[in-house]
């Protein structure tokens, strides 16, 4: 039961992060971490995310269209850097268009990532991710 509660909490944290991540990509990036990012992510994961978001601004790049969270699969038994829970997330942005300086330059990807969660000051947050573009989302 404790594991179910932990994974339910991890799923809620990831869904909240995912919504913010999509919002930021559609907005064309942010210069500073948003409150939602700081509430759902920690440490190097925040820094890595901010590098991506600032890169959107630098390239005048944004996403337009649907990004779908196809699945979240619990991955007990996997750990990295003392994570307490791991989820496999499959996101599908293949129907979304990528714009650079208001010119369409491509489309989104199907991505499967392992998302690692840790407790920081009593709060469950994303601490890292391993992913692969154009993944098959085979675990979902």
Protein backbone atom coordinates (compact mmCIF):
# COMPACT_ATOMS: atom_id res chain seq x y z
CA UNK A 1 0.00 0.00 0.00
CA UNK A 2 2.86 2.39 0.74
CA UNK A 3 4.27 1.76 -2.76
CA UNK A 4 0.87 2.44 -4.34
CA UNK A 5 0.65 5.74 -2.49
CA UNK A 6 4.20 6.65 -3.51
CA UNK A 7 3.57 5.87 -7.17
CA UNK A 8 0.23 7.71 -7.16
CA UNK A 9 2.09 10.75 -5.80
CA UNK A 10 4.81 10.38 -8.46
CA UNK A 11 2.18 10.18 -11.19
CA UNK A 12 0.50 13.36 -9.93
CA UNK A 13 3.86 15.19 -9.78
CA UNK A 14 4.74 14.09 -13.31
CA UNK A 15 1.35 15.09 -14.75
CA UNK A 16 1.74 18.54 -13.21
CA UNK A 17 5.27 18.88 -14.60
CA UNK A 18 4.16 17.60 -18.03
CA UNK A 19 1.42 20.23 -18.31
CA UNK A 20 3.89 22.97 -17.41
CA UNK A 21 6.54 21.62 -19.78
CA UNK A 22 4.08 21.63 -22.69
CA UNK A 23 2.90 25.13 -21.76
CA UNK A 24 6.49 26.40 -21.78
CA UNK A 25 7.28 24.77 -25.13
CA UNK A 26 4.16 26.34 -26.66
CA UNK A 27 5.10 29.73 -25.16
CA UNK A 28 8.56 29.57 -26.73
CA UNK A 29 10.52 29.12 -23.50
CA UNK A 30 11.15 30.94 -20.23
CA UNK A 31 14.21 32.71 -18.82
CA UNK A 32 13.70 31.68 -15.18
CA UNK A 33 12.26 28.55 -13.52
CA UNK A 34 8.51 28.82 -13.05
CA UNK A 35 6.87 28.12 -9.67
CA UNK A 36 5.44 24.85 -11.04
CA UNK A 37 8.86 23.74 -12.27
CA UNK A 38 10.37 24.42 -8.85
CA UNK A 39 7.51 22.57 -7.13
CA UNK A 40 7.82 19.46 -9.32
CA UNK A 41 11.54 19.19 -10.11
CA UNK A 42 14.86 19.41 -8.30
CA UNK A 43 18.56 20.02 -8.87
CA UNK A 44 20.18 19.09 -12.16
CA UNK A 45 16.80 18.24 -13.70
CA UNK A 46 15.71 21.87 -13.21
CA UNK A 47 18.99 23.09 -14.73
CA UNK A 48 18.71 20.75 -17.72
CA UNK A 49 15.09 21.82 -18.29
CA UNK A 50 16.06 25.49 -18.10
CA UNK A 51 18.82 24.93 -20.68
CA UNK A 52 16.15 23.59 -23.06
CA UNK A 53 13.70 26.41 -22.29
CA UNK A 54 16.34 29.13 -22.73
CA UNK A 55 17.38 27.46 -25.98
CA UNK A 56 13.82 27.87 -27.25
CA UNK A 57 14.07 31.60 -26.62
CA UNK A 58 17.52 31.85 -28.23
CA UNK A 59 16.27 30.05 -31.36
CA UNK A 60 12.86 31.80 -31.44
CA UNK A 61 11.39 28.30 -31.39
CA UNK A 62 7.99 27.14 -30.15
CA UNK A 63 5.65 24.18 -30.41
CA UNK A 64 2.11 24.36 -31.73
CA UNK A 65 -0.43 21.56 -31.51
CA UNK A 66 -1.21 18.58 -29.34
CA UNK A 67 1.22 16.83 -27.04
CA UNK A 68 -0.31 13.70 -25.56
CA UNK A 69 0.79 11.80 -22.49
CA UNK A 70 0.12 8.32 -23.84
CA UNK A 71 1.13 6.38 -20.74
CA UNK A 72 2.80 6.37 -17.37
CA UNK A 73 4.07 2.97 -16.28
CA UNK A 74 5.37 2.23 -12.78
CA UNK A 75 8.88 0.80 -12.75
CA UNK A 76 9.51 -0.70 -9.30
CA UNK A 77 12.95 -2.17 -8.80
CA UNK A 78 14.73 0.49 -10.87
CA UNK A 79 16.70 3.19 -9.08
CA UNK A 80 19.25 5.81 -9.98
CA UNK A 81 21.07 8.21 -7.66
CA UNK A 82 18.95 7.14 -4.67
CA UNK A 83 15.62 7.75 -6.40
CA UNK A 84 12.59 6.44 -4.52
CA UNK A 85 10.27 5.89 -7.52
CA UNK A 86 10.63 5.56 -11.29
CA UNK A 87 8.02 5.96 -14.01
CA UNK A 88 8.25 5.31 -17.74
CA UNK A 89 6.48 8.15 -19.54
CA UNK A 90 5.47 7.94 -23.18
CA UNK A 91 4.67 11.31 -24.79
CA UNK A 92 3.51 11.81 -28.34
CA UNK A 93 4.08 15.20 -30.00
CA UNK A 94 4.28 13.87 -33.57
CA UNK A 95 1.21 15.84 -34.64
CA UNK A 96 2.60 19.08 -33.14
CA UNK A 97 4.48 21.50 -35.37
CA UNK A 98 7.76 23.18 -34.50
CA UNK A 99 8.10 26.82 -35.50
CA UNK A 100 11.27 28.87 -35.62
CA UNK A 101 10.85 32.61 -36.15
CA UNK A 102 7.21 31.86 -37.14
CA UNK A 103 8.29 29.47 -39.91
CA UNK A 104 7.37 25.80 -39.64
CA UNK A 105 10.59 23.80 -39.42
CA UNK A 106 9.48 20.35 -38.29
CA UNK A 107 7.32 18.32 -35.99
CA UNK A 108 7.46 16.86 -32.51
CA UNK A 109 8.55 13.38 -31.54
CA UNK A 110 7.38 10.24 -29.81
CA UNK A 111 9.50 10.03 -26.68
CA UNK A 112 9.82 7.42 -23.97
CA UNK A 113 11.63 8.48 -20.82
CA UNK A 114 12.41 6.97 -17.47
CA UNK A 115 11.58 9.62 -14.87
CA UNK A 116 13.37 9.39 -11.50
CA UNK A 117 11.80 10.83 -8.34
CA UNK A 118 13.36 11.70 -5.00
CA UNK A 119 12.24 13.32 -1.75
CA UNK A 120 13.58 16.79 -1.08
CA UNK A 121 12.54 18.55 2.12
CA UNK A 122 9.67 16.07 2.38
CA UNK A 123 8.36 16.73 -1.13
CA UNK A 124 8.48 14.25 -4.01
CA UNK A 125 10.11 15.82 -7.08
CA UNK A 126 11.61 14.77 -10.40
CA UNK A 127 15.36 14.49 -9.98
CA UNK A 128 16.34 13.10 -13.36
CA UNK A 129 15.30 11.48 -16.62
CA UNK A 130 16.73 9.16 -19.23
CA UNK A 131 14.98 9.35 -22.57
CA UNK A 132 15.09 8.53 -26.19
CA UNK A 133 13.52 10.40 -29.10
CA UNK A 134 11.54 8.42 -31.59
CA UNK A 135 11.22 5.67 -29.02
CA UNK A 136 8.65 2.98 -29.53
CA UNK A 137 7.17 3.36 -26.05
CA UNK A 138 7.45 -0.39 -25.80
CA UNK A 139 6.84 -0.53 -22.07
CA UNK A 140 3.43 1.10 -22.35
